[in-house]
PDB file of C-alpha atoms in Angstrom:
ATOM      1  CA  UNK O   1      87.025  67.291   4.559  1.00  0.00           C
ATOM      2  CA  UNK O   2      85.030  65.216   7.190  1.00  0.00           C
ATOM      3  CA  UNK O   3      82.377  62.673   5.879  1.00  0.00           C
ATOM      4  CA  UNK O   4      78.791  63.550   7.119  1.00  0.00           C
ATOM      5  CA  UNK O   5      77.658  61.199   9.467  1.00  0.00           C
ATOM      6  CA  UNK O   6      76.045  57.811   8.793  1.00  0.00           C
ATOM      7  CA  UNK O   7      72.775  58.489  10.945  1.00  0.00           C
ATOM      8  CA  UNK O   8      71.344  61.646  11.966  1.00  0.00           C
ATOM      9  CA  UNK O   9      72.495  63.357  14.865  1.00  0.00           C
ATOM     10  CA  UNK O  10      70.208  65.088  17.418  1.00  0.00           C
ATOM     11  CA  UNK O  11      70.399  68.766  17.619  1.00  0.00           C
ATOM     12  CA  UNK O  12      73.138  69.632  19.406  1.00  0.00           C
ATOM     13  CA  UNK O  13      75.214  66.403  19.680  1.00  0.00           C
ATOM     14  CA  UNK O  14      78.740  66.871  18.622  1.00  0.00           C
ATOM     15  CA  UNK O  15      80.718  63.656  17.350  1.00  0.00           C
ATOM     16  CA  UNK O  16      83.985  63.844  19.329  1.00  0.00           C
ATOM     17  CA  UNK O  17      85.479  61.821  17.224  1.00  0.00           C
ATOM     18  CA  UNK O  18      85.010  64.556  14.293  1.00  0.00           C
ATOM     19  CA  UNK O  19      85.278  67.626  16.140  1.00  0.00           C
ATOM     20  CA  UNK O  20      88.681  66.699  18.557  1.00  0.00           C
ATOM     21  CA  UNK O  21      86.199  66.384  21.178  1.00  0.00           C
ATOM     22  CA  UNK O  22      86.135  63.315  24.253  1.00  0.00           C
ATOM     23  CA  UNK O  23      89.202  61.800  25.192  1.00  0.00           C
ATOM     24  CA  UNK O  24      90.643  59.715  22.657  1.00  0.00           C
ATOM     25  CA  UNK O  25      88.528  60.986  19.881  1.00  0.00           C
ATOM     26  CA  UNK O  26      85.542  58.922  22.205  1.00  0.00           C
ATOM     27  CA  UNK O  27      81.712  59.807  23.412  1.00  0.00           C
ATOM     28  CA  UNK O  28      81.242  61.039  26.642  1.00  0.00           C
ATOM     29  CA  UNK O  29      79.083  58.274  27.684  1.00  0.00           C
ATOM     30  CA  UNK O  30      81.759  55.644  26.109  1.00  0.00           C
ATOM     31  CA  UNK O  31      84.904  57.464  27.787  1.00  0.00           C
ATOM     32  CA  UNK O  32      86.592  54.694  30.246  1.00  0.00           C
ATOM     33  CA  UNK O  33      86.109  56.235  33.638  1.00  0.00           C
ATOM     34  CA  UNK O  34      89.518  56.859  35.788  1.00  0.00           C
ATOM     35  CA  UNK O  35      90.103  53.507  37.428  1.00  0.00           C
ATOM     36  CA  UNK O  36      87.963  51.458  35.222  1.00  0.00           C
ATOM     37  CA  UNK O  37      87.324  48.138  34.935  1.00  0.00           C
ATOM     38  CA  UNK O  38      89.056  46.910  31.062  1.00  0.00           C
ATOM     39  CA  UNK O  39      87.316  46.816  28.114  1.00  0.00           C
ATOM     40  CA  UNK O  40      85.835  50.261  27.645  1.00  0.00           C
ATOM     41  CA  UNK O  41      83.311  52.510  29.077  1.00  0.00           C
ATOM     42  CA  UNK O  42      79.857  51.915  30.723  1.00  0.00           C
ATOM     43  CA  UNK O  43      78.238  51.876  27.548  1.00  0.00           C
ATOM     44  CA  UNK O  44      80.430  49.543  25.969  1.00  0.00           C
ATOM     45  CA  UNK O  45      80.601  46.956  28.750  1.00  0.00           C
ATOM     46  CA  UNK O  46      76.491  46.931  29.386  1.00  0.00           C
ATOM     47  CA  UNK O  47      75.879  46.285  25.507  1.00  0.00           C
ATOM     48  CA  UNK O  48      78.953  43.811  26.005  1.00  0.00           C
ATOM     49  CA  UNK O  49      76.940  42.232  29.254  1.00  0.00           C
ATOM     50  CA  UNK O  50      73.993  42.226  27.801  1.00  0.00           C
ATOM     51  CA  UNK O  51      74.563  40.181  24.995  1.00  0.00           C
ATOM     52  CA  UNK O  52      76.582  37.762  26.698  1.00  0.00           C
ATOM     53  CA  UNK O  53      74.190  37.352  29.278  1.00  0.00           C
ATOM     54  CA  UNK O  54      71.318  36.953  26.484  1.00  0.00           C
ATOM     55  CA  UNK O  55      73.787  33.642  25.388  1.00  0.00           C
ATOM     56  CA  UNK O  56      73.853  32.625  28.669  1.00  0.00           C
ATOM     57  CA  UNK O  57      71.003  32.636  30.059  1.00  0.00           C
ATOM     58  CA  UNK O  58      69.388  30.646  26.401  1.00  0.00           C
ATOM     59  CA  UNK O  59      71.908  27.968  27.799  1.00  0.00           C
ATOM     60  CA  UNK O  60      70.430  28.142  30.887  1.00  0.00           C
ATOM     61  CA  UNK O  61      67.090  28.459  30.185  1.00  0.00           C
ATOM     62  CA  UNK O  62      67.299  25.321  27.398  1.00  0.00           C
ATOM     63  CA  UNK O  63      69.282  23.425  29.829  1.00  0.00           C
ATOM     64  CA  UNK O  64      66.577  23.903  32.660  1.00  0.00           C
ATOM     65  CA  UNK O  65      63.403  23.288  30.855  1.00  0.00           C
ATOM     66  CA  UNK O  66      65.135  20.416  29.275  1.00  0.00           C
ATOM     67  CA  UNK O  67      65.955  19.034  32.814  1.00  0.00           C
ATOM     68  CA  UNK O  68      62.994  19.525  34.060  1.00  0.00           C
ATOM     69  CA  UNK O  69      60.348  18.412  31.210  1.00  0.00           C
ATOM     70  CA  UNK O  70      62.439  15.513  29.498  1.00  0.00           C
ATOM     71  CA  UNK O  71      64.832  14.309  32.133  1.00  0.00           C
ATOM     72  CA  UNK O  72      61.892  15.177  35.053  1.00  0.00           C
ATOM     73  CA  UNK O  73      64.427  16.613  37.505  1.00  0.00           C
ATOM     74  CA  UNK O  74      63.027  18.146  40.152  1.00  0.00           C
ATOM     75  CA  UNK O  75      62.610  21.795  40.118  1.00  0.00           C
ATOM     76  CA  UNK O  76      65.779  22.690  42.269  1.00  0.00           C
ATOM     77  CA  UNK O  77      68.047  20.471  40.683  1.00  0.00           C
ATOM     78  CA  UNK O  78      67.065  21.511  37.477  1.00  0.00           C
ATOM     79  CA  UNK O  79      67.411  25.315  38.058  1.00  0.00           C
ATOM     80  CA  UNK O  80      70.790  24.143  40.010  1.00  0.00           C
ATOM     81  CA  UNK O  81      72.505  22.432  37.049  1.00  0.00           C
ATOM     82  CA  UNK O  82      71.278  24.667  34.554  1.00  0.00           C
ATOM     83  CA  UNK O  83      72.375  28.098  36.645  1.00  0.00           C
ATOM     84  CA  UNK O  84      76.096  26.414  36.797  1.00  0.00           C
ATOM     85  CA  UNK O  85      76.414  25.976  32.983  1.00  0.00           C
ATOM     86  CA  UNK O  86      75.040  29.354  32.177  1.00  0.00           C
ATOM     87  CA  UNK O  87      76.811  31.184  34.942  1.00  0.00           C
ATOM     88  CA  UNK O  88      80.135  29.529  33.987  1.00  0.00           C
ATOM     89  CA  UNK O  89      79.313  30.496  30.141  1.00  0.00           C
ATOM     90  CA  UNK O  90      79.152  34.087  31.317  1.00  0.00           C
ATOM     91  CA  UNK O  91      81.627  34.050  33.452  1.00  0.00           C
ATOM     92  CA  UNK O  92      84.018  32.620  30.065  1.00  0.00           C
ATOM     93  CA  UNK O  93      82.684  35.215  28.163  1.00  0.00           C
ATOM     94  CA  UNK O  94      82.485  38.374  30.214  1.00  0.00           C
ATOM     95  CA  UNK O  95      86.087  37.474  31.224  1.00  0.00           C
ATOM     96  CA  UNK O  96      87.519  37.426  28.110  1.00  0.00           C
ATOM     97  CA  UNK O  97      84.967  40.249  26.001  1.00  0.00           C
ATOM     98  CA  UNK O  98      82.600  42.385  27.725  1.00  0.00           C
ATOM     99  CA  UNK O  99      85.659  43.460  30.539  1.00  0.00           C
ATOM    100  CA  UNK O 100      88.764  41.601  28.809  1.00  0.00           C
ATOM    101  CA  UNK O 101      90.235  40.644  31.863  1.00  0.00           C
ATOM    102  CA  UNK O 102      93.632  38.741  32.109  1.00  0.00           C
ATOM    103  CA  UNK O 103      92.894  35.099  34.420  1.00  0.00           C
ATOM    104  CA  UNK O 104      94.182  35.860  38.198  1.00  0.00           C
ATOM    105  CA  UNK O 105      93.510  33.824  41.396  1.00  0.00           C
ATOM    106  CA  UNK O 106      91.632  37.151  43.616  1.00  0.00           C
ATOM    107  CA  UNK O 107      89.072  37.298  40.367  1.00  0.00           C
ATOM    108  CA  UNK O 108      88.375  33.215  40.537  1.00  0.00           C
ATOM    109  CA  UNK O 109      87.833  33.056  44.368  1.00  0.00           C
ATOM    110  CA  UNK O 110      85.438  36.664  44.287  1.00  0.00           C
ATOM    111  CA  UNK O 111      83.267  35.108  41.094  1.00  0.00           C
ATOM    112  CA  UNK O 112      82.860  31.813  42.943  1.00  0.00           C
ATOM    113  CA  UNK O 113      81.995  33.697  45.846  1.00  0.00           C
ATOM    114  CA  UNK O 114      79.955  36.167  43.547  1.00  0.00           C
ATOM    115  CA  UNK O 115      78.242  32.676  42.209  1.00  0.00           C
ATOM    116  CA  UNK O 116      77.527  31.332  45.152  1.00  0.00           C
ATOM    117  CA  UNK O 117      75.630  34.489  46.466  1.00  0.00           C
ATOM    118  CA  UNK O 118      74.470  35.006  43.004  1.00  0.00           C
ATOM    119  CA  UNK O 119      72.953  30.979  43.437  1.00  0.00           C
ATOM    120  CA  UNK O 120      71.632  31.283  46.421  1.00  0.00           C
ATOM    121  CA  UNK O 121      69.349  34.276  45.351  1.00  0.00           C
ATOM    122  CA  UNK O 122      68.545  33.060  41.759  1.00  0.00           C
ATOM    123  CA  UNK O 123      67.551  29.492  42.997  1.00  0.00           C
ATOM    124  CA  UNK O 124      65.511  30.682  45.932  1.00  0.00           C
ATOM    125  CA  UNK O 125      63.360  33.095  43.849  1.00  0.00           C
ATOM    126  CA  UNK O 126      62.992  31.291  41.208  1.00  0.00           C
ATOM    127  CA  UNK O 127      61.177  28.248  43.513  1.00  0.00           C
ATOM    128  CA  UNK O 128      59.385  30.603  45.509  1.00  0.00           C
ATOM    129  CA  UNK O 129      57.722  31.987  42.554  1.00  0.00           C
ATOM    130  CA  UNK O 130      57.315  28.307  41.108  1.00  0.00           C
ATOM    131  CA  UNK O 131      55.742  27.586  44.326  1.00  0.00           C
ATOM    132  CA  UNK O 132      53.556  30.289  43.915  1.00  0.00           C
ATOM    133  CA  UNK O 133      52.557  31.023  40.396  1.00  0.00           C
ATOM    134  CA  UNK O 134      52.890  27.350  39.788  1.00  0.00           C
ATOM    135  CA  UNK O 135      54.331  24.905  37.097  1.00  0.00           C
ATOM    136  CA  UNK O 136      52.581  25.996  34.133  1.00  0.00           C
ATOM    137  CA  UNK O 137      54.894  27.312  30.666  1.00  0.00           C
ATOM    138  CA  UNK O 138      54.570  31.005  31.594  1.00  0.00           C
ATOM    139  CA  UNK O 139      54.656  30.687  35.116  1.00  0.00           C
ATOM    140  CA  UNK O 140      57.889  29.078  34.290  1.00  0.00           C
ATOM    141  CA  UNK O 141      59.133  31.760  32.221  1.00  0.00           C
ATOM    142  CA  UNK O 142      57.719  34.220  34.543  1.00  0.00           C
ATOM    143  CA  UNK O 143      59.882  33.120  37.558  1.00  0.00           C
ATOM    144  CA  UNK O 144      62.909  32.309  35.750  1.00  0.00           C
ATOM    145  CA  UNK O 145      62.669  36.316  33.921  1.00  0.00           C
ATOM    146  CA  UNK O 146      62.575  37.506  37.581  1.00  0.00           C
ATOM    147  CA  UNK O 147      65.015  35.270  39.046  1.00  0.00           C
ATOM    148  CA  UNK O 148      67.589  35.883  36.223  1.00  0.00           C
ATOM    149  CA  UNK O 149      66.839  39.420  36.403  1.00  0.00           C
ATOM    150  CA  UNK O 150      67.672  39.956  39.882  1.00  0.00           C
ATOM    151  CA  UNK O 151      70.678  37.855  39.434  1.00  0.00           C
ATOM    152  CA  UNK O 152      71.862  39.684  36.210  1.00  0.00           C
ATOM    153  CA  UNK O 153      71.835  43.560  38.238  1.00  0.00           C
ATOM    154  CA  UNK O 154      73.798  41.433  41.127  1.00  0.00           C
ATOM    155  CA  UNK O 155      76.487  40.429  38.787  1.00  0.00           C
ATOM    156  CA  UNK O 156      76.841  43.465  36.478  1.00  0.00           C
ATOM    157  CA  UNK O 157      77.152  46.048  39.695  1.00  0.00           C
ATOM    158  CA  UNK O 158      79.645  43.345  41.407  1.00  0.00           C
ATOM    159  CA  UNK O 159      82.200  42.288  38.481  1.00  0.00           C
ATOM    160  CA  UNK O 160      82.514  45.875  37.120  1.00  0.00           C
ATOM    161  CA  UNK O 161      82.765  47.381  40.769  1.00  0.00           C
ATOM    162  CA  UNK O 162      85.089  45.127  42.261  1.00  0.00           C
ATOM    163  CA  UNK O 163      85.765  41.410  40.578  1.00  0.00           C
ATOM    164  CA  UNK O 164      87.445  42.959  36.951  1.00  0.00           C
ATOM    165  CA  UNK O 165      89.255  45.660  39.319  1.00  0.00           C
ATOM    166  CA  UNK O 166      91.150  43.105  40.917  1.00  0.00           C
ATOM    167  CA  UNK O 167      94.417  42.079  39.757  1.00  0.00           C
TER     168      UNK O 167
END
C-alpha cells in the first residue's frame, strides 16, 4: 500500500517515485541529464546555487558596505575585496554541494578565469551604476542587486556548462 502524498498534487502530476515512473524512481524536471554536470538535475543544482549564492553574496555584501562605510575604502577597492571573499565562498561551496565536484587543476584555472571575467563585469557595473544613481543606501543596494545579478547568470550558465564538466 503506497502512503498518500504529503502535499497535494496538481491534476495530472504523477509521482515517479510511486508509480515506477522517471529514471531512478526521480521527477522529470530533477532527472540528471545525459552528460551532466554531478550533483543532480537542473532543479536540484539551481536550488543548490541559489542558496549558496544567497551565503555568498551576504559575505560580500557585509564585507563591502563594511569596507566602504567603516574602513572608508574607496568604492572599487571595496567592491574588489569584498567580490574575492564572496566569490571564493561560492566557489568552496558550489564545489563541494550544489555540483559535488572532486578538486582538479582544468576546474581551478577555468574558475579563476571564470572570476576574472566574472570581476571584471561585476566591478564595472556596479561603479557605473554608483556613478550614476549615486552613493546613497539604496542606490547602493540597487547597483550591487544588478551587478551581482548579472554576475550570478554568468557563473551558473558557465560552471554547469563547462567548469564541473571538466575532469
Amino acid at each position: 500500500m503506497t502512503e498518500p502524498p504529503l502535499v497535494d498534487e496538481p491534476a495530472g502530476v504523477v509521482d515517479a517515485s510511486r508509480e515506477g515512473g522517471g529514471e531512478d524512481g526521480q521527477h522529470a524536471e530533477d532527472a540528471p541529464d545525459r552528460g551532466a554536470a554531478p550533483g543532480g538535475g537542473l532543479v536540484t543544482q539551481v536550488f543548490r546555487f541559489a542558496v549558496t549564492g544567497g551565503l555568498s553574496a551576504i559575505v560580500d555584501f557585509g564585507l563591502y558596505l563594511f569596507l566602504l562605510k567603516v574602513v572608508g575604502l574607496p568604492t572599487s577597492a571595496a567592491k574588489s575585496i569584498s567580490f574575492v571573499a564572496g566569490t571564493t565562498t561560492a566557489y568552496l561551496l558550489n564545489r563541494r554541494w550544489t555540483f559535488q565536484a572532486p578538486p582538479s587543476r582544468a576546474r581551478f584555472l577555468a574558475v579563476v578565469a571564470l572570476y576574472a571575467t566574472t570581476f571584471a563585469v561585476q566591478v564595472g557595473i556596479n561603479q557605473v551604476l554608483v556613478n550614476t544613481l549615486g552613493e546613497g543606501g539604496v542606490q547602493l543596494t540597487a547597483a550591487f542587486v544588478v551587478a551581482q545579478g548579472t554576475a550570478t547568470v554568468i557563473n551558473f550558465v558557465v560552471q554547469r556548462l563547462v567548469i564541473f564538466k571538466l575532469r
